[in-house]
Amino acid sequence: MKKIFAIAAVACAAMLVSCCGNETKVTMGDESKLDTLSYAIGANIGQGVSYQMSDIPFNLEKVTEGIKEGAFDKASITHEEAIETLRNYFMTTRNERAREIAAKRKEADSIRLAQGDSTVVEYPKADEAMFATEEERNEISYAFGMDIGTNLAANNLPIQVYWVGQALTDSFNKSSKMNEMEVNGYLQHYFTVVVPAQNAEASAEWLEKIEKKSGVKKTESGLLYKVVKAGDEAVKATDDRDVVSVHYTGRTREGKVFDTSIFANRPKEIQEMILKQNPAAAEEDQPVEFPLNRVIPGWTEGMKLVGKGGTIILWIPAELAYGERGAGRDIGPNEALEFEVELIDVKPYVEPTPAEEPATEEAAE
């Protein structure tokens, strides 16, 4: 629910999965030179809003102000506050106002007909009465833009805020430089061709540097690893069906933690959210247990290289990780990954005992 509003507005949100780093690539932008990527994303947002929120008379100036301040982490409200404001309005107030407007229009139409006036009145799609006051309109518009800006900054894309805002405004004013087909075509090419190629090249360069570091070894498959602590060499995983118990932290090549079993390694925002639900969470780190044939190939291979109680760092090429498809928002296509793993325990696979043959009548006698 946390990011539902930006996702609803941005039709391309599902594609914004290029490797998310700890530092944003968002800039204000050059007003004299069109940035097509930023403009296409802004137009995409505008088109999404026109489809899903055509009844809302946003204050565009406040929306663009919110995008800018959200993108640069200078907003006058927190992201959680923006989400709460939007949740209350879009899940409750919006429907109530729409019903009130519809009732008043119906009453006005009935009065005209009763007076013999059959004129068909064309009401505006976005009625000003959707907001009780100008202050409310500005509040919702700013929060909406702030949510968009925050989400754009979280995606490690070279976004120029000026051109996102300009495209959004152009879309609202029906003067966009790119129609819907052009926007969709550009974004599809960017996220399915350009980003995978960029990630593949950057990942290859990253792994090449890692391979030269002291203590790093490479397997025939291309997996890079460094045993930090050998552990008990007599107790190792040997079968893909073995079950391991581990503590681990997974990072992108840019250092962002995308998954971990260790509370202290989680992003600060996630820590705060977890602690609100469970104040004792920081003291409750629990190992994760899974069979080796249920994880990515790099893990299956890597867990056989260290003994029980040991620690290993794995640098996994994309073809041994999530390949061309990537995984979710943080792991883009063709992304190499890093995992630091502590092997707590190994449970060797045991072949199940064959079911006993049912006793025959003769044997029973």
PDB file of C-alpha atoms in Angstrom, residues 74-219:
ATOM      1  CA  LYS A  74      13.768  18.649   0.418  1.00  0.00           C
ATOM      2  CA  ALA A  75      10.030  18.202   0.887  1.00  0.00           C
ATOM      3  CA  SER A  76       8.151  20.008   3.648  1.00  0.00           C
ATOM      4  CA  ILE A  77       6.554  16.701   4.688  1.00  0.00           C
ATOM      5  CA  THR A  78       7.865  13.168   5.048  1.00  0.00           C
ATOM      6  CA  HIS A  79       7.091  10.493   2.493  1.00  0.00           C
ATOM      7  CA  GLU A  80       5.022   8.637   5.092  1.00  0.00           C
ATOM      8  CA  GLU A  81       2.974  11.784   5.697  1.00  0.00           C
ATOM      9  CA  ALA A  82       2.423  12.199   1.960  1.00  0.00           C
ATOM     10  CA  ILE A  83       1.278   8.596   1.650  1.00  0.00           C
ATOM     11  CA  GLU A  84      -1.125   8.975   4.566  1.00  0.00           C
ATOM     12  CA  THR A  85      -2.574  12.187   3.092  1.00  0.00           C
ATOM     13  CA  LEU A  86      -3.096  10.528  -0.279  1.00  0.00           C
ATOM     14  CA  ARG A  87      -4.489   7.345   1.234  1.00  0.00           C
ATOM     15  CA  ASN A  88      -7.144   9.261   3.174  1.00  0.00           C
ATOM     16  CA  TYR A  89      -8.159  11.327   0.173  1.00  0.00           C
ATOM     17  CA  PHE A  90      -8.188   8.678  -2.542  1.00  0.00           C
ATOM     18  CA  MET A  91      -9.675   5.864  -0.478  1.00  0.00           C
ATOM     19  CA  THR A  92     -12.380   7.850   1.290  1.00  0.00           C
ATOM     20  CA  THR A  93     -12.792  11.534   0.473  1.00  0.00           C
ATOM     21  CA  ARG A  94     -12.618  11.186  -3.295  1.00  0.00           C
ATOM     22  CA  ASN A  95     -15.605   8.828  -3.463  1.00  0.00           C
ATOM     23  CA  GLU A  96     -17.644  10.911  -1.041  1.00  0.00           C
ATOM     24  CA  ARG A  97     -17.045  14.096  -3.046  1.00  0.00           C
ATOM     25  CA  ALA A  98     -17.837  12.346  -6.316  1.00  0.00           C
ATOM     26  CA  ARG A  99     -21.177  11.170  -4.943  1.00  0.00           C
ATOM     27  CA  GLU A 100     -22.011  14.660  -3.679  1.00  0.00           C
ATOM     28  CA  ILE A 101     -21.192  16.205  -7.056  1.00  0.00           C
ATOM     29  CA  ALA A 102     -23.226  13.593  -8.921  1.00  0.00           C
ATOM     30  CA  ALA A 103     -26.210  14.204  -6.624  1.00  0.00           C
ATOM     31  CA  LYS A 104     -26.069  17.987  -7.105  1.00  0.00           C
ATOM     32  CA  ARG A 105     -25.812  17.620 -10.876  1.00  0.00           C
ATOM     33  CA  LYS A 106     -28.748  15.241 -10.918  1.00  0.00           C
ATOM     34  CA  GLU A 107     -30.799  17.667  -8.829  1.00  0.00           C
ATOM     35  CA  ALA A 108     -29.890  20.588 -11.104  1.00  0.00           C
ATOM     36  CA  ASP A 109     -30.861  18.573 -14.193  1.00  0.00           C
ATOM     37  CA  SER A 110     -34.187  17.639 -12.602  1.00  0.00           C
ATOM     38  CA  ILE A 111     -34.959  21.276 -11.790  1.00  0.00           C
ATOM     39  CA  ARG A 112     -34.226  22.372 -15.354  1.00  0.00           C
ATOM     40  CA  LEU A 113     -36.427  19.653 -16.784  1.00  0.00           C
ATOM     41  CA  ALA A 114     -39.233  20.584 -14.409  1.00  0.00           C
ATOM     42  CA  GLN A 115     -38.942  24.160 -15.674  1.00  0.00           C
ATOM     43  CA  GLY A 116     -39.197  22.979 -19.262  1.00  0.00           C
ATOM     44  CA  ASP A 117     -35.524  23.471 -20.039  1.00  0.00           C
ATOM     45  CA  SER A 118     -34.214  20.409 -21.898  1.00  0.00           C
ATOM     46  CA  THR A 119     -30.734  21.810 -22.438  1.00  0.00           C
ATOM     47  CA  VAL A 120     -28.039  19.167 -21.929  1.00  0.00           C
ATOM     48  CA  VAL A 121     -25.347  20.593 -19.678  1.00  0.00           C
ATOM     49  CA  GLU A 122     -21.825  19.249 -20.209  1.00  0.00           C
ATOM     50  CA  TYR A 123     -20.155  19.211 -16.838  1.00  0.00           C
ATOM     51  CA  PRO A 124     -16.359  19.347 -16.515  1.00  0.00           C
ATOM     52  CA  LYS A 125     -14.603  16.061 -15.824  1.00  0.00           C
ATOM     53  CA  ALA A 126     -12.590  17.630 -13.043  1.00  0.00           C
ATOM     54  CA  ASP A 127     -15.024  19.508 -10.850  1.00  0.00           C
ATOM     55  CA  GLU A 128     -13.532  22.067  -8.452  1.00  0.00           C
ATOM     56  CA  ALA A 129     -15.830  20.649  -5.757  1.00  0.00           C
ATOM     57  CA  MET A 130     -13.586  17.583  -5.559  1.00  0.00           C
ATOM     58  CA  PHE A 131     -11.660  19.733  -3.084  1.00  0.00           C
ATOM     59  CA  ALA A 132     -13.358  21.493  -0.189  1.00  0.00           C
ATOM     60  CA  THR A 133     -10.841  24.337  -0.160  1.00  0.00           C
ATOM     61  CA  GLU A 134      -7.894  25.623  -2.154  1.00  0.00           C
ATOM     62  CA  GLU A 135      -5.689  24.622   0.750  1.00  0.00           C
ATOM     63  CA  GLU A 136      -6.843  21.014   0.421  1.00  0.00           C
ATOM     64  CA  ARG A 137      -6.239  21.091  -3.328  1.00  0.00           C
ATOM     65  CA  ASN A 138      -2.699  22.335  -2.790  1.00  0.00           C
ATOM     66  CA  GLU A 139      -2.057  19.781  -0.046  1.00  0.00           C
ATOM     67  CA  ILE A 140      -3.167  16.825  -2.167  1.00  0.00           C
ATOM     68  CA  SER A 141      -1.383  18.108  -5.267  1.00  0.00           C
ATOM     69  CA  TYR A 142       1.888  18.599  -3.392  1.00  0.00           C
ATOM     70  CA  ALA A 143       1.697  15.203  -1.683  1.00  0.00           C
ATOM     71  CA  PHE A 144       0.941  13.545  -5.017  1.00  0.00           C
ATOM     72  CA  GLY A 145       3.950  15.174  -6.676  1.00  0.00           C
ATOM     73  CA  MET A 146       6.159  14.478  -3.677  1.00  0.00           C
ATOM     74  CA  ASP A 147       5.331  10.761  -3.855  1.00  0.00           C
ATOM     75  CA  ILE A 148       6.208  10.695  -7.559  1.00  0.00           C
ATOM     76  CA  GLY A 149       9.482  12.552  -6.989  1.00  0.00           C
ATOM     77  CA  THR A 150      10.487  10.272  -4.127  1.00  0.00           C
ATOM     78  CA  ASN A 151       9.844   7.174  -6.217  1.00  0.00           C
ATOM     79  CA  LEU A 152      11.730   8.561  -9.199  1.00  0.00           C
ATOM     80  CA  ALA A 153      14.738   9.303  -6.993  1.00  0.00           C
ATOM     81  CA  ALA A 154      14.657   5.755  -5.602  1.00  0.00           C
ATOM     82  CA  ASN A 155      15.210   4.357  -9.099  1.00  0.00           C
ATOM     83  CA  ASN A 156      18.791   4.738 -10.173  1.00  0.00           C
ATOM     84  CA  LEU A 157      17.942   6.404 -13.470  1.00  0.00           C
ATOM     85  CA  PRO A 158      19.461   9.553 -14.986  1.00  0.00           C
ATOM     86  CA  ILE A 159      16.294  11.573 -14.473  1.00  0.00           C
ATOM     87  CA  GLN A 160      16.076  15.322 -15.107  1.00  0.00           C
ATOM     88  CA  VAL A 161      13.312  16.690 -12.912  1.00  0.00           C
ATOM     89  CA  TYR A 162      12.678  19.754 -15.071  1.00  0.00           C
ATOM     90  CA  TRP A 163      11.718  17.625 -18.075  1.00  0.00           C
ATOM     91  CA  VAL A 164       9.551  15.269 -16.011  1.00  0.00           C
ATOM     92  CA  GLY A 165       7.582  18.260 -14.760  1.00  0.00           C
ATOM     93  CA  GLN A 166       7.420  19.865 -18.195  1.00  0.00           C
ATOM     94  CA  ALA A 167       6.117  16.679 -19.784  1.00  0.00           C
ATOM     95  CA  LEU A 168       3.536  16.260 -17.054  1.00  0.00           C
ATOM     96  CA  THR A 169       2.318  19.824 -17.588  1.00  0.00           C
ATOM     97  CA  ASP A 170       2.257  19.376 -21.366  1.00  0.00           C
ATOM     98  CA  SER A 171       0.201  16.204 -20.981  1.00  0.00           C
ATOM     99  CA  PHE A 172      -2.365  17.986 -18.834  1.00  0.00           C
ATOM    100  CA  ASN A 173      -2.526  20.812 -21.368  1.00  0.00           C
ATOM    101  CA  LYS A 174      -2.867  18.385 -24.322  1.00  0.00           C
ATOM    102  CA  SER A 175       0.349  19.726 -25.886  1.00  0.00           C
ATOM    103  CA  SER A 176       2.745  16.822 -25.300  1.00  0.00           C
ATOM    104  CA  LYS A 177       5.753  16.478 -27.607  1.00  0.00           C
ATOM    105  CA  MET A 178       5.220  12.684 -27.559  1.00  0.00           C
ATOM    106  CA  ASN A 179       1.961  10.833 -28.058  1.00  0.00           C
ATOM    107  CA  GLU A 180       1.103   7.705 -26.078  1.00  0.00           C
ATOM    108  CA  MET A 181       2.451   5.324 -28.723  1.00  0.00           C
ATOM    109  CA  GLU A 182       5.745   7.199 -28.921  1.00  0.00           C
ATOM    110  CA  VAL A 183       6.083   7.269 -25.140  1.00  0.00           C
ATOM    111  CA  ASN A 184       5.381   3.562 -24.755  1.00  0.00           C
ATOM    112  CA  GLY A 185       7.698   2.669 -27.624  1.00  0.00           C
ATOM    113  CA  TYR A 186      10.550   4.744 -26.244  1.00  0.00           C
ATOM    114  CA  LEU A 187      10.229   3.404 -22.687  1.00  0.00           C
ATOM    115  CA  GLN A 188       9.896  -0.188 -23.852  1.00  0.00           C
ATOM    116  CA  HIS A 189      13.089   0.133 -25.906  1.00  0.00           C
ATOM    117  CA  TYR A 190      14.921   1.852 -23.066  1.00  0.00           C
ATOM    118  CA  PHE A 191      14.027  -0.678 -20.389  1.00  0.00           C
ATOM    119  CA  THR A 192      14.252  -3.822 -22.525  1.00  0.00           C
ATOM    120  CA  VAL A 193      17.250  -2.964 -24.714  1.00  0.00           C
ATOM    121  CA  VAL A 194      19.266  -0.027 -23.385  1.00  0.00           C
ATOM    122  CA  VAL A 195      19.196  -0.842 -19.655  1.00  0.00           C
ATOM    123  CA  PRO A 196      20.022  -4.570 -20.043  1.00  0.00           C
ATOM    124  CA  ALA A 197      22.986  -3.688 -22.290  1.00  0.00           C
ATOM    125  CA  GLN A 198      24.247  -1.066 -19.860  1.00  0.00           C
ATOM    126  CA  ASN A 199      23.885  -3.436 -16.917  1.00  0.00           C
ATOM    127  CA  ALA A 200      25.691  -6.262 -18.703  1.00  0.00           C
ATOM    128  CA  GLU A 201      28.644  -4.017 -19.530  1.00  0.00           C
ATOM    129  CA  ALA A 202      28.831  -2.482 -16.048  1.00  0.00           C
ATOM    130  CA  SER A 203      28.514  -5.890 -14.354  1.00  0.00           C
ATOM    131  CA  ALA A 204      31.309  -7.358 -16.468  1.00  0.00           C
ATOM    132  CA  GLU A 205      33.608  -4.467 -15.562  1.00  0.00           C
ATOM    133  CA  TRP A 206      32.706  -4.796 -11.885  1.00  0.00           C
ATOM    134  CA  LEU A 207      33.413  -8.540 -11.784  1.00  0.00           C
ATOM    135  CA  GLU A 208      36.692  -8.012 -13.598  1.00  0.00           C
ATOM    136  CA  LYS A 209      37.826  -5.652 -10.819  1.00  0.00           C
ATOM    137  CA  ILE A 210      36.610  -8.008  -8.083  1.00  0.00           C
ATOM    138  CA  GLU A 211      38.511 -10.923  -9.611  1.00  0.00           C
ATOM    139  CA  LYS A 212      41.806  -9.048  -9.185  1.00  0.00           C
ATOM    140  CA  LYS A 213      41.334  -8.564  -5.446  1.00  0.00           C
ATOM    141  CA  SER A 214      43.387 -10.541  -2.946  1.00  0.00           C
ATOM    142  CA  GLY A 215      41.920 -13.885  -1.915  1.00  0.00           C
ATOM    143  CA  VAL A 216      39.231 -13.974  -4.601  1.00  0.00           C
ATOM    144  CA  LYS A 217      38.879 -17.230  -6.534  1.00  0.00           C
ATOM    145  CA  LYS A 218      36.900 -18.154  -9.622  1.00  0.00           C
ATOM    146  CA  THR A 219      35.095 -21.372 -10.480  1.00  0.00           C
TER     147      THR A 219
END
